[in-house]
PDB file of C-alpha atoms in Angstrom:
ATOM      1  CA  ASP A   1      -0.071   6.585 -14.620  1.00  0.00           C
ATOM      2  CA  ILE A   2       2.603   8.107 -12.553  1.00  0.00           C
ATOM      3  CA  GLN A   3       5.669   6.272 -12.294  1.00  0.00           C
ATOM      4  CA  MET A   4       7.372   6.092  -8.828  1.00  0.00           C
ATOM      5  CA  THR A   5      11.384   5.722  -8.695  1.00  0.00           C
ATOM      6  CA  GLN A   6      13.200   4.909  -5.354  1.00  0.00           C
ATOM      7  CA  SER A   7      16.830   4.744  -4.868  1.00  0.00           C
ATOM      8  CA  PRO A   8      18.885   2.957  -3.762  1.00  0.00           C
ATOM      9  CA  SER A   9      17.149  -0.351  -4.032  1.00  0.00           C
ATOM     10  CA  SER A  10      19.059  -1.835  -1.038  1.00  0.00           C
ATOM     11  CA  LEU A  11      21.209   0.092   1.856  1.00  0.00           C
ATOM     12  CA  SER A  12      23.441  -1.603   4.092  1.00  0.00           C
ATOM     13  CA  VAL A  13      23.796   0.333   7.409  1.00  0.00           C
ATOM     14  CA  SER A  14      24.892  -0.006  10.887  1.00  0.00           C
ATOM     15  CA  VAL A  15      22.847   1.145  14.132  1.00  0.00           C
ATOM     16  CA  GLY A  16      23.165   4.485  14.673  1.00  0.00           C
ATOM     17  CA  ASP A  17      23.576   5.690  11.076  1.00  0.00           C
ATOM     18  CA  ARG A  18      21.810   8.407   9.467  1.00  0.00           C
ATOM     19  CA  VAL A  19      19.758   7.020   6.455  1.00  0.00           C
ATOM     20  CA  THR A  20      18.176   8.869   3.657  1.00  0.00           C
ATOM     21  CA  ILE A  21      16.234   7.304   0.987  1.00  0.00           C
ATOM     22  CA  THR A  22      14.630   9.417  -2.237  1.00  0.00           C
ATOM     23  CA  CYS A  23      11.725   8.987  -4.292  1.00  0.00           C
ATOM     24  CA  ARG A  24      11.289  10.452  -7.748  1.00  0.00           C
ATOM     25  CA  ALA A  25       7.727  11.059  -9.318  1.00  0.00           C
ATOM     26  CA  SER A  26       7.599  10.967 -13.308  1.00  0.00           C
ATOM     27  CA  GLN A  27       5.441  14.197 -12.889  1.00  0.00           C
ATOM     28  CA  SER A  28       4.727  16.776 -10.533  1.00  0.00           C
ATOM     29  CA  ILE A  29       2.542  15.540  -7.553  1.00  0.00           C
ATOM     30  CA  SER A  30       2.580  18.286  -5.123  1.00  0.00           C
ATOM     31  CA  TYR A  31       2.863  16.872  -1.758  1.00  0.00           C
ATOM     32  CA  TYR A  32       0.795  13.975  -2.282  1.00  0.00           C
ATOM     33  CA  LEU A  33       3.598  11.636  -0.973  1.00  0.00           C
ATOM     34  CA  ASN A  34       3.542   8.724   1.525  1.00  0.00           C
ATOM     35  CA  TRP A  35       6.079   6.643   3.006  1.00  0.00           C
ATOM     36  CA  TYR A  36       5.648   3.267   4.467  1.00  0.00           C
ATOM     37  CA  GLN A  37       7.922   0.596   6.113  1.00  0.00           C
ATOM     38  CA  GLN A  38       7.024  -3.049   5.594  1.00  0.00           C
ATOM     39  CA  LYS A  39       8.819  -5.802   8.022  1.00  0.00           C
ATOM     40  CA  PRO A  40       8.600  -9.524   6.485  1.00  0.00           C
ATOM     41  CA  GLY A  41       5.113 -10.827   6.565  1.00  0.00           C
ATOM     42  CA  LYS A  42       3.798  -8.260   7.825  1.00  0.00           C
ATOM     43  CA  ALA A  43       1.346  -5.616   6.312  1.00  0.00           C
ATOM     44  CA  PRO A  44       2.961  -2.056   5.522  1.00  0.00           C
ATOM     45  CA  ASN A  45       2.949   0.856   8.274  1.00  0.00           C
ATOM     46  CA  LEU A  46       2.420   4.219   7.491  1.00  0.00           C
ATOM     47  CA  LEU A  47       5.049   6.741   8.345  1.00  0.00           C
ATOM     48  CA  ILE A  48       4.820   9.777   6.641  1.00  0.00           C
ATOM     49  CA  TYR A  49       2.086  11.509   4.834  1.00  0.00           C
ATOM     50  CA  ALA A  50       1.674  14.511   2.754  1.00  0.00           C
ATOM     51  CA  ALA A  51       5.556  14.242   2.138  1.00  0.00           C
ATOM     52  CA  SER A  52       6.594  15.896   5.664  1.00  0.00           C
ATOM     53  CA  SER A  53       3.443  14.915   8.021  1.00  0.00           C
ATOM     54  CA  LEU A  54       4.453  12.404  10.556  1.00  0.00           C
ATOM     55  CA  GLN A  55       1.885   9.637  11.184  1.00  0.00           C
ATOM     56  CA  SER A  56       0.873   9.214  15.144  1.00  0.00           C
ATOM     57  CA  GLY A  57       2.861   7.204  16.853  1.00  0.00           C
ATOM     58  CA  VAL A  58       5.705   6.854  14.707  1.00  0.00           C
ATOM     59  CA  PRO A  59       9.016   7.875  16.263  1.00  0.00           C
ATOM     60  CA  SER A  60      10.463  11.425  15.426  1.00  0.00           C
ATOM     61  CA  ARG A  61      13.723   9.872  14.032  1.00  0.00           C
ATOM     62  CA  PHE A  62      11.632   9.493  10.855  1.00  0.00           C
ATOM     63  CA  SER A  63      11.440  12.911   8.854  1.00  0.00           C
ATOM     64  CA  GLY A  64      10.071  13.592   5.132  1.00  0.00           C
ATOM     65  CA  SER A  65      10.635  16.049   2.817  1.00  0.00           C
ATOM     66  CA  GLY A  66      10.055  17.358  -0.606  1.00  0.00           C
ATOM     67  CA  SER A  67       7.569  18.593  -3.019  1.00  0.00           C
ATOM     68  CA  GLY A  68       6.713  18.437  -6.927  1.00  0.00           C
ATOM     69  CA  THR A  69       8.808  15.162  -8.128  1.00  0.00           C
ATOM     70  CA  ASP A  70      11.482  14.941  -5.441  1.00  0.00           C
ATOM     71  CA  PHE A  71      11.219  13.495  -2.202  1.00  0.00           C
ATOM     72  CA  THR A  72      13.695  12.418   0.698  1.00  0.00           C
ATOM     73  CA  LEU A  73      12.891   9.800   3.887  1.00  0.00           C
ATOM     74  CA  THR A  74      15.106  10.434   6.297  1.00  0.00           C
ATOM     75  CA  ILE A  75      16.088   8.095   9.476  1.00  0.00           C
ATOM     76  CA  SER A  76      18.315  10.467  11.652  1.00  0.00           C
ATOM     77  CA  SER A  77      19.967   7.578  14.041  1.00  0.00           C
ATOM     78  CA  LEU A  78      18.849   4.340  12.558  1.00  0.00           C
ATOM     79  CA  GLN A  79      17.646   1.909  15.456  1.00  0.00           C
ATOM     80  CA  ALA A  80      17.468  -2.178  15.553  1.00  0.00           C
ATOM     81  CA  GLU A  81      13.648  -2.173  14.766  1.00  0.00           C
ATOM     82  CA  ASP A  82      13.941  -0.093  11.768  1.00  0.00           C
ATOM     83  CA  PHE A  83      15.715  -2.772   9.606  1.00  0.00           C
ATOM     84  CA  ALA A  84      12.684  -3.140   7.074  1.00  0.00           C
ATOM     85  CA  THR A  85      11.681  -2.150   3.559  1.00  0.00           C
ATOM     86  CA  TYR A  86      10.322   1.249   2.756  1.00  0.00           C
ATOM     87  CA  TYR A  87       8.165   1.911   0.088  1.00  0.00           C
ATOM     88  CA  CYS A  88       6.895   5.722  -1.117  1.00  0.00           C
ATOM     89  CA  GLN A  89       3.480   5.909  -2.761  1.00  0.00           C
ATOM     90  CA  GLN A  90       2.138   8.612  -4.436  1.00  0.00           C
ATOM     91  CA  SER A  91      -1.842   9.812  -3.806  1.00  0.00           C
ATOM     92  CA  TYR A  92      -2.213  12.388  -6.811  1.00  0.00           C
ATOM     93  CA  SER A  93      -3.949  10.155  -8.936  1.00  0.00           C
ATOM     94  CA  THR A  94      -4.578   6.564  -8.943  1.00  0.00           C
ATOM     95  CA  LEU A  95      -1.861   5.103  -6.454  1.00  0.00           C
ATOM     96  CA  THR A  96       1.242   3.775  -7.523  1.00  0.00           C
ATOM     97  CA  PHE A  97       4.073   2.766  -5.203  1.00  0.00           C
ATOM     98  CA  GLY A  98       7.956   2.948  -5.564  1.00  0.00           C
ATOM     99  CA  GLY A  99       9.936  -0.325  -6.091  1.00  0.00           C
ATOM    100  CA  GLY A 100      11.135  -0.460  -2.717  1.00  0.00           C
ATOM    101  CA  THR A 101      14.301   0.402  -0.749  1.00  0.00           C
ATOM    102  CA  LYS A 102      15.708  -2.503   1.643  1.00  0.00           C
ATOM    103  CA  VAL A 103      17.092  -1.321   4.629  1.00  0.00           C
ATOM    104  CA  GLU A 104      19.893  -3.906   5.865  1.00  0.00           C
ATOM    105  CA  MET A 105      22.644  -4.544   8.732  1.00  0.00           C
ATOM    106  CA  LYS A 106      25.788  -3.809   7.472  1.00  0.00           C
TER     107      LYS A 106
ATOM    108  CA  GLU B   1      -9.524  -0.171  17.534  1.00  0.00           C
ATOM    109  CA  VAL B   2      -9.531  -0.153  13.484  1.00  0.00           C
ATOM    110  CA  GLN B   3      -9.287  -3.834  12.444  1.00  0.00           C
ATOM    111  CA  LEU B   4      -9.129  -4.905   8.916  1.00  0.00           C
ATOM    112  CA  VAL B   5      -9.566  -8.792   8.252  1.00  0.00           C
ATOM    113  CA  GLU B   6      -9.095 -10.338   4.743  1.00  0.00           C
ATOM    114  CA  SER B   7     -10.548 -13.619   3.899  1.00  0.00           C
ATOM    115  CA  GLY B   8     -11.339 -15.966   0.641  1.00  0.00           C
ATOM    116  CA  GLY B   9      -7.583 -16.273  -0.593  1.00  0.00           C
ATOM    117  CA  GLY B  10      -6.350 -19.593  -1.720  1.00  0.00           C
ATOM    118  CA  LEU B  11      -5.506 -21.776  -4.311  1.00  0.00           C
ATOM    119  CA  VAL B  12      -6.956 -21.651  -7.748  1.00  0.00           C
ATOM    120  CA  LYS B  13      -6.239 -22.830 -11.569  1.00  0.00           C
ATOM    121  CA  PRO B  14      -5.412 -20.595 -14.121  1.00  0.00           C
ATOM    122  CA  GLY B  15      -8.422 -19.249 -15.266  1.00  0.00           C
ATOM    123  CA  GLY B  16     -10.686 -19.752 -12.326  1.00  0.00           C
ATOM    124  CA  SER B  17     -11.871 -16.988 -10.183  1.00  0.00           C
ATOM    125  CA  LEU B  18     -11.978 -15.927  -6.688  1.00  0.00           C
ATOM    126  CA  ARG B  19     -13.702 -13.335  -4.437  1.00  0.00           C
ATOM    127  CA  LEU B  20     -11.737 -11.990  -1.774  1.00  0.00           C
ATOM    128  CA  SER B  21     -14.026 -10.196   1.178  1.00  0.00           C
ATOM    129  CA  CYS B  22     -12.121  -7.479   4.109  1.00  0.00           C
ATOM    130  CA  ALA B  23     -14.248  -7.055   7.228  1.00  0.00           C
ATOM    131  CA  ALA B  24     -14.127  -3.729   8.701  1.00  0.00           C
ATOM    132  CA  SER B  25     -14.528  -2.718  12.094  1.00  0.00           C
ATOM    133  CA  GLY B  26     -13.940   0.058  14.720  1.00  0.00           C
ATOM    134  CA  PHE B  27     -14.492   3.155  12.347  1.00  0.00           C
ATOM    135  CA  THR B  28     -17.344   4.210  10.188  1.00  0.00           C
ATOM    136  CA  PHE B  29     -16.763   2.128   7.073  1.00  0.00           C
ATOM    137  CA  SER B  30     -19.052   4.303   4.810  1.00  0.00           C
ATOM    138  CA  GLY B  31     -17.056   7.211   5.398  1.00  0.00           C
ATOM    139  CA  TYR B  32     -13.703   6.090   3.859  1.00  0.00           C
ATOM    140  CA  SER B  33     -12.577   4.835   0.530  1.00  0.00           C
ATOM    141  CA  MET B  34     -10.957   1.993   0.523  1.00  0.00           C
ATOM    142  CA  ASN B  35      -8.156   0.174  -1.291  1.00  0.00           C
ATOM    143  CA  TRP B  36      -7.095  -3.568  -2.622  1.00  0.00           C
ATOM    144  CA  VAL B  37      -2.998  -3.911  -2.692  1.00  0.00           C
ATOM    145  CA  ARG B  38      -1.173  -6.945  -3.537  1.00  0.00           C
ATOM    146  CA  GLN B  39       2.390  -8.105  -3.097  1.00  0.00           C
ATOM    147  CA  ALA B  40       3.937 -11.011  -5.212  1.00  0.00           C
ATOM    148  CA  PRO B  41       6.173 -13.376  -3.283  1.00  0.00           C
ATOM    149  CA  GLY B  42       9.479 -11.406  -2.815  1.00  0.00           C
ATOM    150  CA  GLN B  43       8.093  -8.562  -4.681  1.00  0.00           C
ATOM    151  CA  GLY B  44       7.246  -4.973  -3.710  1.00  0.00           C
ATOM    152  CA  LEU B  45       3.788  -3.650  -3.243  1.00  0.00           C
ATOM    153  CA  GLU B  46       1.470  -3.067  -6.180  1.00  0.00           C
ATOM    154  CA  TRP B  47      -1.828  -1.286  -6.304  1.00  0.00           C
ATOM    155  CA  VAL B  48      -4.561  -3.189  -7.531  1.00  0.00           C
ATOM    156  CA  SER B  49      -8.172  -1.156  -7.080  1.00  0.00           C
ATOM    157  CA  SER B  50      -9.896   1.395  -5.288  1.00  0.00           C
ATOM    158  CA  ILE B  51     -13.586   2.055  -4.293  1.00  0.00           C
ATOM    159  CA  SER B  52     -14.929   5.871  -3.153  1.00  0.00           C
ATOM    160  CA  THR B  53     -17.588   6.261  -0.516  1.00  0.00           C
ATOM    161  CA  SER B  54     -20.877   5.309  -1.991  1.00  0.00           C
ATOM    162  CA  SER B  55     -19.225   3.320  -4.327  1.00  0.00           C
ATOM    163  CA  THR B  56     -19.417   6.204  -6.949  1.00  0.00           C
ATOM    164  CA  TYR B  57     -16.005   5.688  -8.359  1.00  0.00           C
ATOM    165  CA  LYS B  58     -14.223   2.668  -8.797  1.00  0.00           C
ATOM    166  CA  TYR B  59     -10.339   2.478 -10.109  1.00  0.00           C
ATOM    167  CA  TYR B  60      -8.244  -0.764 -11.434  1.00  0.00           C
ATOM    168  CA  ALA B  61      -4.852  -1.234 -12.454  1.00  0.00           C
ATOM    169  CA  ASP B  62      -4.136  -2.167 -16.116  1.00  0.00           C
ATOM    170  CA  SER B  63      -2.956  -5.326 -14.992  1.00  0.00           C
ATOM    171  CA  VAL B  64      -6.412  -6.508 -13.747  1.00  0.00           C
ATOM    172  CA  LYS B  65      -8.828  -3.699 -15.677  1.00  0.00           C
ATOM    173  CA  GLY B  66     -11.768  -6.284 -17.153  1.00  0.00           C
ATOM    174  CA  ARG B  67     -10.862  -9.074 -14.871  1.00  0.00           C
ATOM    175  CA  PHE B  68     -11.314  -7.665 -11.522  1.00  0.00           C
ATOM    176  CA  THR B  69     -14.527  -5.956  -9.858  1.00  0.00           C
ATOM    177  CA  ILE B  70     -14.255  -4.039  -6.514  1.00  0.00           C
ATOM    178  CA  SER B  71     -17.535  -3.532  -4.481  1.00  0.00           C
ATOM    179  CA  ARG B  72     -18.502  -2.468  -0.855  1.00  0.00           C
ATOM    180  CA  ASP B  73     -21.383  -3.044   1.430  1.00  0.00           C
ATOM    181  CA  ASP B  74     -21.720  -0.612   3.820  1.00  0.00           C
ATOM    182  CA  ALA B  75     -24.509  -2.270   5.564  1.00  0.00           C
ATOM    183  CA  LYS B  76     -22.459  -5.201   6.079  1.00  0.00           C
ATOM    184  CA  ASN B  77     -18.888  -2.971   6.713  1.00  0.00           C
ATOM    185  CA  SER B  78     -17.427  -5.054   4.028  1.00  0.00           C
ATOM    186  CA  LEU B  79     -15.092  -4.589   1.201  1.00  0.00           C
ATOM    187  CA  TYR B  80     -14.721  -7.304  -1.798  1.00  0.00           C
ATOM    188  CA  LEU B  81     -12.665  -8.045  -4.624  1.00  0.00           C
ATOM    189  CA  GLN B  82     -14.293 -10.529  -7.212  1.00  0.00           C
ATOM    190  CA  MET B  83     -11.037 -11.805  -9.250  1.00  0.00           C
ATOM    191  CA  ASN B  84     -11.851 -13.576 -12.555  1.00  0.00           C
ATOM    192  CA  SER B  85      -9.862 -15.239 -15.108  1.00  0.00           C
ATOM    193  CA  LEU B  86      -7.221 -15.427 -12.904  1.00  0.00           C
ATOM    194  CA  ARG B  87      -3.686 -16.012 -14.056  1.00  0.00           C
ATOM    195  CA  ALA B  88      -0.098 -17.039 -12.744  1.00  0.00           C
ATOM    196  CA  GLU B  89       0.931 -13.604 -12.341  1.00  0.00           C
ATOM    197  CA  ASP B  90      -2.015 -12.767 -10.050  1.00  0.00           C
ATOM    198  CA  THR B  91      -0.279 -14.817  -7.699  1.00  0.00           C
ATOM    199  CA  ALA B  92       0.371 -12.531  -4.480  1.00  0.00           C
ATOM    200  CA  VAL B  93      -0.654 -11.594  -0.826  1.00  0.00           C
ATOM    201  CA  TYR B  94      -3.960  -9.231  -1.278  1.00  0.00           C
ATOM    202  CA  PHE B  95      -4.210  -6.493   1.654  1.00  0.00           C
ATOM    203  CA  CYS B  96      -6.996  -4.459   2.193  1.00  0.00           C
ATOM    204  CA  ALA B  97      -6.281  -0.784   3.202  1.00  0.00           C
ATOM    205  CA  ARG B  98      -8.588   1.967   4.767  1.00  0.00           C
ATOM    206  CA  ASP B  99      -7.775   5.474   2.695  1.00  0.00           C
ATOM    207  CA  SER B 100      -7.875   8.671   4.518  1.00  0.00           C
ATOM    208  CA  ILE B 101      -7.847  11.899   2.613  1.00  0.00           C
ATOM    209  CA  GLY B 102      -4.611  13.388   2.561  1.00  0.00           C
ATOM    210  CA  VAL B 103      -3.088  11.125   4.601  1.00  0.00           C
ATOM    211  CA  GLY B 104      -3.080   7.646   2.424  1.00  0.00           C
ATOM    212  CA  SER B 105      -3.347   4.388   3.341  1.00  0.00           C
ATOM    213  CA  ASP B 106      -3.400   4.325   7.412  1.00  0.00           C
ATOM    214  CA  TYR B 107      -4.714   0.971   8.389  1.00  0.00           C
ATOM    215  CA  TRP B 108      -4.138  -2.232   6.706  1.00  0.00           C
ATOM    216  CA  GLY B 109      -5.323  -5.930   6.812  1.00  0.00           C
ATOM    217  CA  GLN B 110      -2.947  -8.741   7.791  1.00  0.00           C
ATOM    218  CA  GLY B 111      -3.439  -9.989   3.987  1.00  0.00           C
ATOM    219  CA  THR B 112      -4.946 -13.202   2.329  1.00  0.00           C
ATOM    220  CA  LEU B 113      -2.513 -14.956  -0.062  1.00  0.00           C
ATOM    221  CA  VAL B 114      -4.070 -16.217  -3.381  1.00  0.00           C
ATOM    222  CA  THR B 115      -2.131 -18.750  -5.500  1.00  0.00           C
ATOM    223  CA  VAL B 116      -2.753 -19.303  -8.970  1.00  0.00           C
ATOM    224  CA  SER B 117      -1.297 -22.572 -10.154  1.00  0.00           C
ATOM    225  CA  SER B 118      -2.323 -25.753 -12.037  1.00  0.00           C
TER     226      SER B 118
END
């Protein structure tokens, strides 16, 4: 199984900050990497697919990059509604998720 | 509008069984692979099982292999998860999700809670 390691596990930030979350795969997964946002009590919401493609309806302040084993999710200017937990997921083989990054208010 | 609605969760004793259902609407269900993903209380997301179109391929996480069975009924636009020999560590919210090739899980249900406790 492919292991996904996310860092950091939590982040204290302010509105307007630039936020970067990283995800590392235990082996190369090409560009088969997706990012999700989850708010408490809700289902995850797809933000980025195929490492860098923005899902329809997702604000352009979200972006993704990377290929192979190292990937990044960036929020260019954090908004109040972006406080949430973010997960990476590889879809190169049977699915696995990273452990999550909780973005909290400073 | 794409909708996925899970049902069948509840309280069950260790060793018991439960069958989850996921009713799909708003898209051509038979044309998509489907996933079950769970989330234990206060924990992260864990992939449980996937089924391809026409039920050709079925995949399971090691943690549920041999105990859970995924199935689908395209005539009823429904996805199922039969869970047997349930353990306390199976306690979680179970989500069904549509899998779009190259896109990931683009639509999710609201989840159904399974609690395994004596």
